[in-house]
C-alpha cells in the first residue's frame, strides 16, 4: 500500500520534549518547518484489544532507522499480525553534526522518514497524532499512527538524547554515562534538563510499563567494540549501550528481551527469503524517500525511492540476525552477560573459568577449566579437581583447597523468579550476601584494543531487583 502524505502530525518540538521554551526556539531555527508548541501531555488513548496470539511489543533502539534496517522484518510481521508496537528511540540520531541547524534538520528528516516506514509496515496512511506521555514525571514526545480506516496500534516515542558518535566520543554520549565518565548527560535539545543513569532507566521502565509490553526487542547488547565499519567486528556505541539499558529494563520488569545484530551482521550470510527481502526493501525505500523529500519540501506526492541503495543498506536488506546464546553445556556456569569484540568470534557466551587458582570469566570453550559441580554442601567445585573449591576472596573469587564449613566456600543459589518471563537461572550468593557479579562496564579501551575482552568477575551485593549481571545458568 502507498502511504499518503503525512497530514495530521503536529510537528512542533522536532527534537525534544522536556522544555516548551526550548522547543519554540528550535522551531524558529527550522525555517522551512511548520512548528507549534508541544500539546498538553496525555496518557494516550485506550488501546484496542490485541489478537489472542499477539504479544504487545516494545522496540527499543538508539535512533530512527535502526529499527528499519536491523529489526525488520520482525517489526513488520508484528504490526501486520495486528499486535501493539511501541518503539522508543533513546537518541535523536543527530550524527554528531556540529552545525546546530544542520543537526536539527537531519534529525527531523530521519523522524519524517521513519514515520513513513511504519505507515508502510502497517498498510496505513501516513497520518500521525501527537500524543505525549508522562513517564516517571517526564513528558516524553510521542506520536500515534492515526489512520482511522486501519485498526492499528503503533506508537513512536523520542527521548532525544545525543547520538554520541560511533565510538561514543561526544561529551553527552550514552557510552560515557554507562561507563561512569559522566554522572548525567544533556539531551540533544539543550537547556531541557539532563538524565542520570537511574533517571534514564526509570523513564524507559515507565514507558515500557505504559506500553503493556510482553516482550522487548532491541539491538546487540553483547558487542563491546565500538566504531564504524562493515567488516563484522564493530558496531556503534549508541546501539550497544541502548541495548544494554533495554536489557536492564527487561530484567527489572520481568519482560523477555530479544536482541538483534546491527553492523556486525554485514558480512554474515543473507538469511531472509526473497519475499522478506522485498518487503524490507519496500519499507526502507519509503523511509529513504520521505527522508529525502523532507529536505526539499517535495513530500506532497512522494513515491518510494527508486535509486540504488547505499552499500550498507543494500547488505542489511537481505539480513536480520537475532542474537540467541546457546544453552550451557554439561558443567558450564554461563553468565547472562555475553561479550563479543573485534578479536573474538561472534559467539557471545561467557563462562566461569579456573586457571591455576585464578577464577575469571572467559569465552565458553568446553574445556575442563570451565566445568563445575554445584554440591549439596553448598560448595562449587572444579569437576576435574574435586578438592578445589570456589572461594570468595576480597572483591572477587579464586580457587583454593576445600575446607569443610569455610564460609567463604559456601554458595547459595537464588532462583530467577518471574511470573511473566519463565527461565532457569540463579543468583549465586556467598558470605556477606555478596553475589558473583559479571561487570559489563569494563569495556575495551578502544575498538581495536585487546584488553577487557571479557566481563570482569566481581562480588557485589545481591539484588532484590533482577539485574542481568547477577544471573548464571548451569549445565548440570
Short mmCIF file of N, CA and C in Angstrom, two decimals, residues 68 88 116 130 155 164 186 197 288 355 368-369 389 394 450:
data_model
loop_
_atom_site.label_atom_id
_atom_site.label_comp_id
_atom_site.label_asym_id
_atom_site.label_seq_id
_atom_site.Cartn_x
_atom_site.Cartn_y
_atom_site.Cartn_z
N UNK A 68 14.38 0.02 11.24
CA UNK A 68 14.11 -0.30 9.84
C UNK A 68 15.12 -1.30 9.30
N UNK A 88 10.59 2.99 21.04
CA UNK A 88 11.21 4.06 21.82
C UNK A 88 12.62 4.29 21.29
N UNK A 116 6.99 7.34 7.89
CA UNK A 116 6.52 6.76 6.63
C UNK A 116 6.79 5.26 6.58
N UNK A 130 -0.08 13.65 17.52
CA UNK A 130 0.81 13.93 18.65
C UNK A 130 0.12 13.50 19.94
N UNK A 155 2.92 3.23 18.08
CA UNK A 155 3.35 4.47 18.73
C UNK A 155 4.87 4.62 18.57
N UNK A 164 26.08 10.65 20.03
CA UNK A 164 27.30 10.25 20.71
C UNK A 164 28.44 9.81 19.83
N UNK A 186 23.25 15.62 28.94
CA UNK A 186 22.26 16.56 28.44
C UNK A 186 21.61 16.00 27.18
N UNK A 197 21.90 8.06 35.00
CA UNK A 197 21.58 6.71 34.54
C UNK A 197 20.31 6.19 35.20
N UNK A 288 13.64 6.14 3.03
CA UNK A 288 14.61 6.97 2.31
C UNK A 288 13.91 8.09 1.54
N UNK A 355 41.99 -21.05 36.32
CA UNK A 355 43.32 -21.15 35.72
C UNK A 355 44.37 -20.97 36.82
N UNK A 368 37.99 -28.41 30.49
CA UNK A 368 37.84 -28.86 31.87
C UNK A 368 37.91 -27.69 32.85
N UNK A 369 38.56 -26.61 32.44
CA UNK A 369 38.68 -25.43 33.31
C UNK A 369 37.36 -24.70 33.48
N UNK A 389 37.83 -25.72 45.60
CA UNK A 389 36.53 -25.07 45.74
C UNK A 389 36.61 -23.59 45.37
N UNK A 394 38.18 -11.24 48.85
CA UNK A 394 38.08 -9.79 48.73
C UNK A 394 36.93 -9.43 47.78
N UNK A 450 43.10 -4.90 22.90
CA UNK A 450 42.99 -6.31 23.30
C UNK A 450 42.71 -6.48 24.79
#
